[in-house]
Coordinates of C-alpha atoms and ligand atoms in Angstrom, one line a residue:
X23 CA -6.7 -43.7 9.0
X24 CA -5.6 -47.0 10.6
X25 CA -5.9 -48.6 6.7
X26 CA -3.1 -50.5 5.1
X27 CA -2.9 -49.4 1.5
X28 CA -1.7 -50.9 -1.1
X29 CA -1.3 -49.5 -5.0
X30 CA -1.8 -51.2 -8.1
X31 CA -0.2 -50.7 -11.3
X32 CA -3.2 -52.6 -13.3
X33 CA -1.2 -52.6 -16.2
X34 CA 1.1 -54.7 -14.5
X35 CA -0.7 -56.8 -12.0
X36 CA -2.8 -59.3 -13.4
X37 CA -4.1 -59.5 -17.3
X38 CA -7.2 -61.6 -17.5
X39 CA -7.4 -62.3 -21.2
X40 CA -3.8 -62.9 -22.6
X41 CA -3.0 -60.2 -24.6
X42 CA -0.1 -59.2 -22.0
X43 CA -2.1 -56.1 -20.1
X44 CA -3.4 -56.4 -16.9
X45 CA -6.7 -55.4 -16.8
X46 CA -9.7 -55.1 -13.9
X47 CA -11.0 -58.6 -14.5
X48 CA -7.6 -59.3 -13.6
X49 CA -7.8 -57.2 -10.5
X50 CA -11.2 -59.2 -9.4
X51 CA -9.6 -61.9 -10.0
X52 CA -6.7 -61.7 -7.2
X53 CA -8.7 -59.7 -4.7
X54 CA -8.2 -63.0 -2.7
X55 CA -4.7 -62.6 -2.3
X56 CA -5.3 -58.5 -1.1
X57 CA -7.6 -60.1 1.7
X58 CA -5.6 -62.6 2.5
X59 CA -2.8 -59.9 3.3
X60 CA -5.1 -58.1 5.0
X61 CA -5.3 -54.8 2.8
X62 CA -7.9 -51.7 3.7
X63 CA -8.0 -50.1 0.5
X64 CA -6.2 -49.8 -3.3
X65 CA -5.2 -47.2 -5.6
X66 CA -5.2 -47.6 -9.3
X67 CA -3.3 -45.9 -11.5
X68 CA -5.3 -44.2 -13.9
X69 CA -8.0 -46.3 -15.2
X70 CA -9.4 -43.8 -17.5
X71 CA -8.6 -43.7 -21.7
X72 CA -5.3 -42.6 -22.7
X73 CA -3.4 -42.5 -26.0
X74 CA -0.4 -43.7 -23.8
X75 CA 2.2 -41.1 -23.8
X76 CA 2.9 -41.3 -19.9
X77 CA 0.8 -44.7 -19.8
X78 CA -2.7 -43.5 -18.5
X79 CA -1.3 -40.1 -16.8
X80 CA -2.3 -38.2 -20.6
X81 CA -5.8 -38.9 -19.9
X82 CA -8.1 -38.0 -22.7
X83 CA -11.6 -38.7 -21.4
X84 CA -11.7 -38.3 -17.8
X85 CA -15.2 -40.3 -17.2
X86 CA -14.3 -43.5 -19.1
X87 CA -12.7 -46.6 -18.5
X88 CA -9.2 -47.2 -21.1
X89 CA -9.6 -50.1 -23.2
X90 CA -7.0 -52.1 -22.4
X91 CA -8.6 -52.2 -18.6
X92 CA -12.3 -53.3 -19.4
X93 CA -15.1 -51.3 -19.2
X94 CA -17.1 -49.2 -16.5
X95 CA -19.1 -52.6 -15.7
X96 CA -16.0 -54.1 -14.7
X97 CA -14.8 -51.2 -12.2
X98 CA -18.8 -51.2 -10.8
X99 CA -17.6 -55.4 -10.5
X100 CA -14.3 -54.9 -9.1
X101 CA -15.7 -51.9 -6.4
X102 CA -18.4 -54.0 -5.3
X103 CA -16.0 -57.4 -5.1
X104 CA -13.6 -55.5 -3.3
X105 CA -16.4 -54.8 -1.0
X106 CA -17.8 -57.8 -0.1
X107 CA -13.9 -58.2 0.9
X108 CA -13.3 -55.2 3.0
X109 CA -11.1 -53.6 0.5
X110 CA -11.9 -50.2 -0.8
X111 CA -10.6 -48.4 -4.1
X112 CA -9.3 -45.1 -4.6
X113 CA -8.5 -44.1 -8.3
X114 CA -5.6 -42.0 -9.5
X115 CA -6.9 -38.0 -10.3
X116 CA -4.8 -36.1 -12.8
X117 CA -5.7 -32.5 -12.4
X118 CA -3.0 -31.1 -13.5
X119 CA -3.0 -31.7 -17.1
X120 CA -4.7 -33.6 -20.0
X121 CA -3.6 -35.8 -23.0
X122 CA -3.1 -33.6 -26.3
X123 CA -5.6 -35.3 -27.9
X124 CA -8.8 -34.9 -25.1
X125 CA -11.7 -32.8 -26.7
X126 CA -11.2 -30.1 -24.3
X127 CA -7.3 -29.4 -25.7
X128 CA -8.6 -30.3 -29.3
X129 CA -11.0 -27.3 -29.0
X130 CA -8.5 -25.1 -27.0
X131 CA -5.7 -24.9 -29.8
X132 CA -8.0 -25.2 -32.2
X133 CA -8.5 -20.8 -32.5
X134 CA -7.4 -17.7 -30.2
X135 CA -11.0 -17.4 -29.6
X136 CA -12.6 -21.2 -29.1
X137 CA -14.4 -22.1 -26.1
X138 CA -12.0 -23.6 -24.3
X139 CA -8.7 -21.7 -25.4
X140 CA -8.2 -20.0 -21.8
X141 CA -8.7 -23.6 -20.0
X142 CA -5.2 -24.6 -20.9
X143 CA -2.3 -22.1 -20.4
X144 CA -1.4 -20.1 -23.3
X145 CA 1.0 -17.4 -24.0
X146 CA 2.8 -15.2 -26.7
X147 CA 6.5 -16.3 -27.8
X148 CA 9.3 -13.7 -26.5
X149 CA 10.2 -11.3 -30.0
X150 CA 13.0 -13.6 -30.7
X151 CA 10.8 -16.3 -30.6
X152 CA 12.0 -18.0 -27.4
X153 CA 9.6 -19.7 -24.9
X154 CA 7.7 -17.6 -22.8
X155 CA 9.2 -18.0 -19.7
X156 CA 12.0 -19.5 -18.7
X157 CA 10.3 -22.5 -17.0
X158 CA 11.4 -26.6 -17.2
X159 CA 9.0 -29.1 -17.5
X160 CA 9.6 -31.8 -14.9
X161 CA 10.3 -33.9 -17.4
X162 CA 13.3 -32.2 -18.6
X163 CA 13.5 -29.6 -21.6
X164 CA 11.6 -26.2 -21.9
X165 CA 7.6 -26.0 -20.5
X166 CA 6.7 -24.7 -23.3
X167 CA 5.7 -25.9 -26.8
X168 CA 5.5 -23.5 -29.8
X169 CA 1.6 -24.2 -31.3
X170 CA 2.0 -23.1 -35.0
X171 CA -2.2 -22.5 -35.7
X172 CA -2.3 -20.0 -33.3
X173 CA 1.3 -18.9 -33.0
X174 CA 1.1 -19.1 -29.1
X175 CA 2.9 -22.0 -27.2
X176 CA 0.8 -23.9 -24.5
X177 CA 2.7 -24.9 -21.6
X178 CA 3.2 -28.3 -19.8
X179 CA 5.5 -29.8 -16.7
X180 CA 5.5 -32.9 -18.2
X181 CA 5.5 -33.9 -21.5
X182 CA 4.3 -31.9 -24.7
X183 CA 1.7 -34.6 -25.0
X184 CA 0.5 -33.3 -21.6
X185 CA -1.0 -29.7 -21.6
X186 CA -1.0 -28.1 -18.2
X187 CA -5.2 -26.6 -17.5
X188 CA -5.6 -23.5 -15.8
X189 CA -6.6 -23.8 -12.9
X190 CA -7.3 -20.2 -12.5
X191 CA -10.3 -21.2 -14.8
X192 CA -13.6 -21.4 -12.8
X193 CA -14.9 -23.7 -15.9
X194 CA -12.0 -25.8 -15.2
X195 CA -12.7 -26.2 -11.4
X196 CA -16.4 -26.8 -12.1
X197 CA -15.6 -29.7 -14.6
X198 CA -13.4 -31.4 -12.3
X199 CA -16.2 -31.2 -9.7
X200 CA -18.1 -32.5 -11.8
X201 CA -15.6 -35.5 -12.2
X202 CA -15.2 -35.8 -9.1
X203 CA -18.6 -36.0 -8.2
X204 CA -18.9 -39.2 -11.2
X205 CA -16.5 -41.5 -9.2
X206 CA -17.7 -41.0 -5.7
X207 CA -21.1 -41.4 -6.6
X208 CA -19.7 -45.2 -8.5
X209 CA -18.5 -46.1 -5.3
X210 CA -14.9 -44.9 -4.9
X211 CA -13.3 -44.6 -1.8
X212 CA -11.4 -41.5 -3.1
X213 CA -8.7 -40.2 -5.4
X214 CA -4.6 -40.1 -5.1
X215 CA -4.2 -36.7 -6.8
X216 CA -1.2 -36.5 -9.0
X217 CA 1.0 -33.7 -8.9
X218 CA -1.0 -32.2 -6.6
X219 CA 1.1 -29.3 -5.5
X220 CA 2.1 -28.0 -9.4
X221 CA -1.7 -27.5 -10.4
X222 CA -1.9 -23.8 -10.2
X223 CA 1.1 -21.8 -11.6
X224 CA 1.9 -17.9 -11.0
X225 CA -0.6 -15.7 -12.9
X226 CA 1.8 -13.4 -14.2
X227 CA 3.8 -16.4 -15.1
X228 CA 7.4 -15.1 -13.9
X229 CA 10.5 -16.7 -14.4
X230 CA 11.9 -18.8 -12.1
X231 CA 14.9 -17.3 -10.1
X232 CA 18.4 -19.0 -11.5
X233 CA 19.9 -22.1 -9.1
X234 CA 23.2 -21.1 -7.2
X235 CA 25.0 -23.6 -6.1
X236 CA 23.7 -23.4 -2.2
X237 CA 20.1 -24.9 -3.9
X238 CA 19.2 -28.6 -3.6
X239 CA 19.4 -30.9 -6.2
X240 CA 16.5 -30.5 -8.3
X241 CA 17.0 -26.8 -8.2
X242 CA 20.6 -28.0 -9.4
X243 CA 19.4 -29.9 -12.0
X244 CA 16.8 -28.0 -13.8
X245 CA 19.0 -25.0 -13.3
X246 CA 16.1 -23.0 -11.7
X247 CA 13.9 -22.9 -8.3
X248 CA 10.0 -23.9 -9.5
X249 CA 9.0 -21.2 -7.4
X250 CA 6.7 -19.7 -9.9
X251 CA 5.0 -23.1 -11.1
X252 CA 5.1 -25.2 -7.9
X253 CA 3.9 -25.0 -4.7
X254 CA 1.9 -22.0 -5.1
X255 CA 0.0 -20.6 -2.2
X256 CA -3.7 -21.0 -4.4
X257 CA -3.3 -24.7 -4.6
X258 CA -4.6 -24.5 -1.3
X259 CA -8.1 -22.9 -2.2
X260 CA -8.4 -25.9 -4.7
X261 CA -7.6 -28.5 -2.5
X262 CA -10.1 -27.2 0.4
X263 CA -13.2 -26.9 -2.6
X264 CA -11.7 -30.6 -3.0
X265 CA -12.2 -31.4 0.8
X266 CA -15.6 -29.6 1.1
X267 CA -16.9 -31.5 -2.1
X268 CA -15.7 -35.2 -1.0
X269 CA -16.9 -33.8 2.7
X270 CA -20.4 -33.9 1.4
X271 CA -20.7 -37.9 0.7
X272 CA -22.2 -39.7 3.4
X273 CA -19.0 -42.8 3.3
X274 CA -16.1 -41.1 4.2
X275 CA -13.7 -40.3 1.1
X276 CA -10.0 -40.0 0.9
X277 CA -8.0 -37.8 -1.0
X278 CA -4.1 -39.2 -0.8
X279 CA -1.9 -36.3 -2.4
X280 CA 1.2 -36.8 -4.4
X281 CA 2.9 -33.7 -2.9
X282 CA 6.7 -34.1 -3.9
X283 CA 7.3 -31.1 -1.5
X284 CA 10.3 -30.3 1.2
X285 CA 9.2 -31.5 4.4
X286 CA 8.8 -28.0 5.7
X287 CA 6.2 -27.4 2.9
X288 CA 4.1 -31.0 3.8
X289 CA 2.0 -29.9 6.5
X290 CA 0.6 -27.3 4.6
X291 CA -1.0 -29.6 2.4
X292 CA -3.2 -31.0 5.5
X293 CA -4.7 -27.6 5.7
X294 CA -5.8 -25.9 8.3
X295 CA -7.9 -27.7 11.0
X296 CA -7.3 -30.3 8.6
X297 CA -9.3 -28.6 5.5
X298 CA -6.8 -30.3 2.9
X299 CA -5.2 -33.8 2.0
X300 CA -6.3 -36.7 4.3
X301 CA -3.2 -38.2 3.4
X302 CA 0.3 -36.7 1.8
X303 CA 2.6 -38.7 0.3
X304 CA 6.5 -38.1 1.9
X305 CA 8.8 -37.6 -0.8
X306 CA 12.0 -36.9 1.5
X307 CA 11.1 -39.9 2.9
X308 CA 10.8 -42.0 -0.1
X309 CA 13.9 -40.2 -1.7
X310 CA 16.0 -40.6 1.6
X311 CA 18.9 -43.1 1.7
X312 CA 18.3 -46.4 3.6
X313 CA 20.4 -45.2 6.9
X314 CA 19.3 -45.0 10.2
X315 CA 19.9 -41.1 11.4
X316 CA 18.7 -39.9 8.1
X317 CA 15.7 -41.8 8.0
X318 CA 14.5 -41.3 11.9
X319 CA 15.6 -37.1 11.1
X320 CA 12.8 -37.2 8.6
X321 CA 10.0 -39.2 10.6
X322 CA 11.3 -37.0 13.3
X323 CA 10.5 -33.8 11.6
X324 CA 7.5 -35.1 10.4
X325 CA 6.2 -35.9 13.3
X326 CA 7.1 -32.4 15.0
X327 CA 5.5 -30.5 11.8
X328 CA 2.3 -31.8 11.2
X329 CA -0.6 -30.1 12.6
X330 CA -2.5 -31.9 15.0
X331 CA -4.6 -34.2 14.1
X332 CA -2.9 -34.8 10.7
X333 CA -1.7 -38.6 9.4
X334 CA 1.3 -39.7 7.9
X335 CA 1.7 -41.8 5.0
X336 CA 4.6 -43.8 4.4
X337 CA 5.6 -45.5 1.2
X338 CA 8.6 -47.6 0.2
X339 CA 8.0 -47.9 -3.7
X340 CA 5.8 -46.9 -6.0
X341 CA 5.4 -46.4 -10.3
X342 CA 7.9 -43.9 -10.6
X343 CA 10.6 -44.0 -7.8
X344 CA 11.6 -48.1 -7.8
X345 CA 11.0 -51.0 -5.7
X346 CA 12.5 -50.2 -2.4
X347 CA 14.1 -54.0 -2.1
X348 CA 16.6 -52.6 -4.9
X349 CA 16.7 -49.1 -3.7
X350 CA 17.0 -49.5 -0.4
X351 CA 17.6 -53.0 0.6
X352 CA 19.9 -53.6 -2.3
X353 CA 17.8 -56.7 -2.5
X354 CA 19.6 -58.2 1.2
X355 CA 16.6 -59.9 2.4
X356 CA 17.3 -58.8 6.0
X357 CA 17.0 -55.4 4.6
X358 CA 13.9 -55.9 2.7
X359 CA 12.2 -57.6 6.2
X360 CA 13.3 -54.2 8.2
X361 CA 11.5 -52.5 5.1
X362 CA 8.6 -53.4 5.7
X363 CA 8.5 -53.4 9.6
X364 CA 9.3 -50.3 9.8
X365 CA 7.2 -48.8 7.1
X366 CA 4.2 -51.0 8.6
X367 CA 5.3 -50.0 11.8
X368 CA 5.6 -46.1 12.1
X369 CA 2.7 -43.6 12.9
X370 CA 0.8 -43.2 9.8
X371 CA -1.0 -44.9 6.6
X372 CA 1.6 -47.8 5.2
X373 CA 1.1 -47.6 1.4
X374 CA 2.6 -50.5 -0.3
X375 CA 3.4 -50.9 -3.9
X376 CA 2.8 -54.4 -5.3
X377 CA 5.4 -56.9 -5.1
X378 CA 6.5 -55.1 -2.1
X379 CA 5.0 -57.9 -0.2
X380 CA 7.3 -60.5 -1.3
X381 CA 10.2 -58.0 -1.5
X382 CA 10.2 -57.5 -4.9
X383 CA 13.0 -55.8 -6.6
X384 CA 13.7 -53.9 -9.4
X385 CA 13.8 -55.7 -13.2
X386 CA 16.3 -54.7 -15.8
X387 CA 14.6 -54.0 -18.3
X388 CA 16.9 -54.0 -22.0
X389 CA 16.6 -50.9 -24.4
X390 CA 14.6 -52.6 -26.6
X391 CA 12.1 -53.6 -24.0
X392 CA 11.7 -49.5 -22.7
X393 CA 8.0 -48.2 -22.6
X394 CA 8.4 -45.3 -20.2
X395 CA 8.7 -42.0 -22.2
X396 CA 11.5 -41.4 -20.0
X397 CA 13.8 -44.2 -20.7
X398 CA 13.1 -44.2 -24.0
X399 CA 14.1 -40.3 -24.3
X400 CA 17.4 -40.2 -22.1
X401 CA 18.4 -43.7 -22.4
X402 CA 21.6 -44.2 -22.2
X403 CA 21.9 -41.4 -19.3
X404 CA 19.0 -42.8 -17.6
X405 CA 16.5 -46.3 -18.3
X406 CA 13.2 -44.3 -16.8
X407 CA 10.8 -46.1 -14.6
X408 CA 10.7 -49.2 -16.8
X409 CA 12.3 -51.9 -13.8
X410 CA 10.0 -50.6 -10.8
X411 CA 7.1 -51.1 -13.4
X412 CA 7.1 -55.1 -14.5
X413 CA 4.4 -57.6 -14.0
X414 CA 3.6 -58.9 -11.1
X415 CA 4.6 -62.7 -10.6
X416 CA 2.3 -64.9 -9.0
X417 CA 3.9 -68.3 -9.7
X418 CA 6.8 -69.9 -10.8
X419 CA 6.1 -70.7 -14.6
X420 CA 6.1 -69.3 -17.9
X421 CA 3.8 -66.2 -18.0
X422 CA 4.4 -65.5 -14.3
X423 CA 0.9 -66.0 -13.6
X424 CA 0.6 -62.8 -14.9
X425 CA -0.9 -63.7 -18.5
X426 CA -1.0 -66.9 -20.1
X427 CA 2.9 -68.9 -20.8
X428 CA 2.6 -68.2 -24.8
X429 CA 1.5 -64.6 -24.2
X430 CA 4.5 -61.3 -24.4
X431 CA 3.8 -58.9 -21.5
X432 CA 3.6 -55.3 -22.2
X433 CA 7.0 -55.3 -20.0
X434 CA 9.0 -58.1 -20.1
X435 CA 8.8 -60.5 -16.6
X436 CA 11.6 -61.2 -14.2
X437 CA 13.0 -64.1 -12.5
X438 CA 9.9 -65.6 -11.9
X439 CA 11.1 -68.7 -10.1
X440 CA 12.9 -66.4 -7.8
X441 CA 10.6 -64.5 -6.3
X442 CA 7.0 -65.1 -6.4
X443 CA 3.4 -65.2 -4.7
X444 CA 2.8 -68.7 -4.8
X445 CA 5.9 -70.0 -3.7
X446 CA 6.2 -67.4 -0.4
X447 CA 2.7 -68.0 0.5
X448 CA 3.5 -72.2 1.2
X449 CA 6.6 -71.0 3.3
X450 CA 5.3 -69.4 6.9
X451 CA 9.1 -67.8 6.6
X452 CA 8.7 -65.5 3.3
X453 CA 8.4 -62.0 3.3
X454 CA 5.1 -62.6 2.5
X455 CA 4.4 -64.4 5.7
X456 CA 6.2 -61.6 7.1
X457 CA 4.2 -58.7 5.7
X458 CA 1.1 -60.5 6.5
X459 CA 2.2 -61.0 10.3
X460 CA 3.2 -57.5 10.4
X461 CA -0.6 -56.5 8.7
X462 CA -2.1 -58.7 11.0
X463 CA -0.6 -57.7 14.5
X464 CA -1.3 -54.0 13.3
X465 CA -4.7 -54.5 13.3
X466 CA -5.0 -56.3 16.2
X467 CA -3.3 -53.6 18.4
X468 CA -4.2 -50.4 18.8
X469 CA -0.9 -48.9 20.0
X470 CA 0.1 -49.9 16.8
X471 CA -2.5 -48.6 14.6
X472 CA -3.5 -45.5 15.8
X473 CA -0.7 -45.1 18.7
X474 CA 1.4 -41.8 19.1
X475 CA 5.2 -42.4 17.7
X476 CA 7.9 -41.1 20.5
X477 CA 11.6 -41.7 19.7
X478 CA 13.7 -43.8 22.0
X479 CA 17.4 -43.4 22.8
X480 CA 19.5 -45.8 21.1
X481 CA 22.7 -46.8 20.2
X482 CA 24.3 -45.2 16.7
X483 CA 22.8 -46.9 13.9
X484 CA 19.7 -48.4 15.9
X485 CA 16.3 -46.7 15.7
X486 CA 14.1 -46.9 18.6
X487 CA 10.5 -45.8 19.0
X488 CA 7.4 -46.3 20.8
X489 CA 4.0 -46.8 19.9
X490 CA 1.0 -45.9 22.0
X491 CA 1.6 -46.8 25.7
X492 CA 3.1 -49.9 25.7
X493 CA 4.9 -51.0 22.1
X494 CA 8.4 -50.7 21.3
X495 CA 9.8 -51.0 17.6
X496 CA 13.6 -51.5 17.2
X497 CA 15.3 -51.5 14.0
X498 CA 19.7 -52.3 14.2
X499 CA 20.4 -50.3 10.7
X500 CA 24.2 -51.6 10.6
X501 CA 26.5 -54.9 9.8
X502 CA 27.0 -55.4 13.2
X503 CA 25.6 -56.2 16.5
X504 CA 24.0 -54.2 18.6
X505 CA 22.2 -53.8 22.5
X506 CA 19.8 -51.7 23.4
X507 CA 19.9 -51.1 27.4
X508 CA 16.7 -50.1 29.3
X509 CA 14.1 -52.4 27.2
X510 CA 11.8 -55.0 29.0
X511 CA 9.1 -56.8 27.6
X512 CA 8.2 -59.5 25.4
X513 CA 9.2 -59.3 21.5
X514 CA 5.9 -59.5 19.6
X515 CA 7.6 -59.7 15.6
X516 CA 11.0 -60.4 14.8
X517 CA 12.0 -60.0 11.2
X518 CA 13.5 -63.4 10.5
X519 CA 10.6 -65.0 12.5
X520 CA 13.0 -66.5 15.6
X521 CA 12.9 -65.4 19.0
X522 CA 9.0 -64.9 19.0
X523 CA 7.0 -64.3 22.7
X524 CA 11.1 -64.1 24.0
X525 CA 11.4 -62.0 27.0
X526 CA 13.1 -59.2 27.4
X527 CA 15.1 -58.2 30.5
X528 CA 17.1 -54.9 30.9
X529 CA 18.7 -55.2 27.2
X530 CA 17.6 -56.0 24.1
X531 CA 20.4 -57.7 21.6
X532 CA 19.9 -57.5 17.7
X533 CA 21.7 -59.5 15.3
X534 CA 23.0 -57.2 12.3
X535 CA 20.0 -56.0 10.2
X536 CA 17.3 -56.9 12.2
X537 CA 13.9 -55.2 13.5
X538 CA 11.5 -56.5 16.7
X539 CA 8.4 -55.2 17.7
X540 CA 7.7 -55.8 21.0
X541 CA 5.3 -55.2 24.3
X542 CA 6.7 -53.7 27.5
X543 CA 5.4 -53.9 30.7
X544 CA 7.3 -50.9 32.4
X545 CA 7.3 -48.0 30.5
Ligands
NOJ612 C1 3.2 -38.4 -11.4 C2 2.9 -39.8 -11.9 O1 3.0 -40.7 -10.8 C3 3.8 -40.1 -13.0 O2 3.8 -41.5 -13.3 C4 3.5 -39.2 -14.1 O3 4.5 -39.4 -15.2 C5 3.5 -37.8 -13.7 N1 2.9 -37.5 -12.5 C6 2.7 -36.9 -14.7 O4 1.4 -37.2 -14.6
CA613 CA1 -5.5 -57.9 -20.5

């Protein structure tokens, strides 16, 4: 629980034999730089075969290794290199739905009465041959797609090329045991679990009540409350067999939910006694704006609704919602450095993205250059998840490091020169050195790994907490100055490196933008 995580999108991070992928050789090969930073643990996106629709999340063979990644010899290599370094790896589980073309959907459409036809989610047209229901796939458009061989339509929140299982299937739940089971005993450390809160959908599959205009936004926007195919109360059951199966392994295995859910829905997803989800993901906190009351509100009521005993994660960035130096930071570096204090800072697993660590930010990525289904669909309304997605860059050259000079990436590079590994790791004041500081004095204290969070009182647009028993975090969220009375101690971090082991006496003063961690001695 007191890990530092870090994600990888392999297809982006290091390609190991120049044909502009990155791959799991690639991984090995820069597991140096992972232990160098100091990182617990990684989660790959999916490294199982895919046709590519959703790049690896239409999974059509849920025991292999895709291709374009290497083969199971190299994940066996890359678990057992990551090892030797103190680094465990967690892959990506996509319960939720298959690619069109896995076996299992092949056989399903294939008659009314194959073997597998009640392991997806069918259902009869309306008379006037409209959908079923009147549900929205996440992806925009209706769930629904009309199958003419059987004259039924199969449903999926995602894309047509991703049927939705049924999870009220026993045979379903058993096969994904059994998947299960297949990773953890190759070594895993434990799964992220996409979409975990859509997996089960109402059995009588009702429609979803129309959005007035008190709903949220994504009620707005899809013109409907999911109420009917998210968050369903019988997730839970499936997430506790989850628990109770990854229980049984002697190393103890995490499962890391992506639960886009409203904050007063996240605990439940720890369970009971903690019976759930080691880990959820915060997607009001991800989603939030970069301002100081809005952020602290949601840690706030995090912190007040989780059960006891239950761990936050906090993430900045990750495949599909941006790099937060963009997002958030608007790519001020003063911004980026409070970024990652305070997300390496708080109560809670820190789960970076990569490039994160040397304040990467978005890259635009041109029309012609799209690969996310998304972009490519709605472009020009909206360029999808294309510019949180590019290869990582390691140096300053042609090919970023990334894949040889002469070599096209799957997605085209940045400004390499600008911002890069190499480069950041020769200057001790980088982000990088930075993030590594901030990695480093988290492990070495105990207050601020495993610590309890307590707000402080502050002035407007400073956030103020403690960890443990004796460390205080400030962040000044605004353009200007600010003091913060009532503070003694020594400052421990400072977010543009000055002012280190300075004492503290009575008042702390902050220049515009930046974040201290320091040690009192009276509280
Ligand atoms: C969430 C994943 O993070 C995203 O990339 C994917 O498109 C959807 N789930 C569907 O699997
Ligand atoms: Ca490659």
């Amino acid at each position: 629980m007191s890990a530092v995580l870090y994600q990888i999108y392999q297809r982006s991070f290091a390609d190991s034999n120049a044909d502009g992928i990155g791959d799991l050789r690639g991984i090995i090969g820069r597991l140096d730089h992972l232990e160098w930073l100091g990182i617990d643990g990684v989660w790959l996106s999916p490294v199982t075969r895919s046709p590519n629709a959703d790049w690896g999340y239409d999974v059509s063979d849920f025991c292999s290794i895709e291709p374009d990644f290497g083969t199971m010899e190299d994940l066996d290599l890359l678990i057992a290199e990551a090892g030797t370094r103190g680094i465990r790896v967690l892959l990506d589980l996509v319960p939720n739905h298959t690619s069109d073309q896995h076996p299992w959907f092949l056989d399903s459409r294939s008659s009314r009465g194959a073997a597998r036809r009640d392991w997806y989610v069918w259902a009869d047209p309306k008379d006037d041959g409209s959908p079923p229901n009147n549900w929205v796939s996440s992806f925009g458009g209706p769930a629904w797609t009309p199958d003419p061989g059987t004259g039924q339509s199969y449903l999926h929140n995602h894309l047509a090329e991703q049927p939705d299982l049924n999870w009220w299937n026993e045979e379903v739940r058993a096969a994904f045991d059994e998947i299960i089971r297949f990773w953890c005993d190759r070594g895993v450390a434990g799964f992220r679990i996409d979409v975990c809160n859509v997996i089960i959908k109402d059995a009588e599959l009702r429609d979803n009540p129309v959005a007035t205009e008190d709903d949220d936004f994504e009620a707005q926007l899809f013109g409907q409350r999911s109420v009917y195919n998210t968050n369903r109360p019988e997730v839970h059951e499936v997430i506790r067999r989850w628990r109770s199966l990854v229980d049984d392994y002697r190393e103890p295995l995490i499962l890391l939910g992506e639960t886009p859910v409203p904050l007063s829905e996240l605990s439940h997803y720890y369970g009971n006694g903690g019976d759930e989800l080691h880990l959820a993901f915060n997607f009001p906190f991800i989603s939030a704006s970069f301002e100081c009351g809005v952020l602290r509100e949601i840690v706030e009521q995090t912190e007040a609704s989780l059960p006891p005993g239950a761990w936050p994660a906090w993430t900045g960035s990750n495949h599909d919602m941006f790099r937060f130096p963009t997002r958030w930071a608007g790519d001020d570096v003063r911004k980026v450095r409070l970024a990652l204090l305070m997300l390496l800072s708080l109560r809670g697993t820190p789960v970076l993205y990569q490039g994160d660590e040397i304040g990467l930010g978005n890259t635009k990525v041109e029309h012609a250059d799209m690969r996310d289904p998304l972009g490519v669909r709605y472009w020009p309304y909206y360029d999808g998840r294309d510019a949180g997605r590019t290869p990582m860059p390691w140096r300053g050259v042609p090919g970023g490091g990334f894949t040889e000079p002469d070599v096209r990436p799957w997605l085209p590079l940045g400004d390499v020169a600008a911002c890069n590994v190499e480069r950041q790791r020769s200057d001790p004041g980088s982000v990088l050195s930075l993030a590594r500081t901030l990695i480093a004095v988290r492990r070495e204290e105990p207050d601020l790994r495993t610590g309890s969070y307590r707000s402080l009182a502050a002035p407007d647009g400073v956030w103020a907490w403690m960890r443990g028993d004796r460390h205080f975090v400030v962040l000044n969220m605004k353009d200007t100055r600010a003091v913060v009375p009532h503070l003694d101690g020594t400052l421990r971090i400072t977010t543009d490196g000055s002012r280190l082991d300075e004492p503290v006496r009575g008042e702390l003063a902050l220049a515009p933008w930046e974040g201290v961690i320091g040690a009192t001695t009276t509280r």
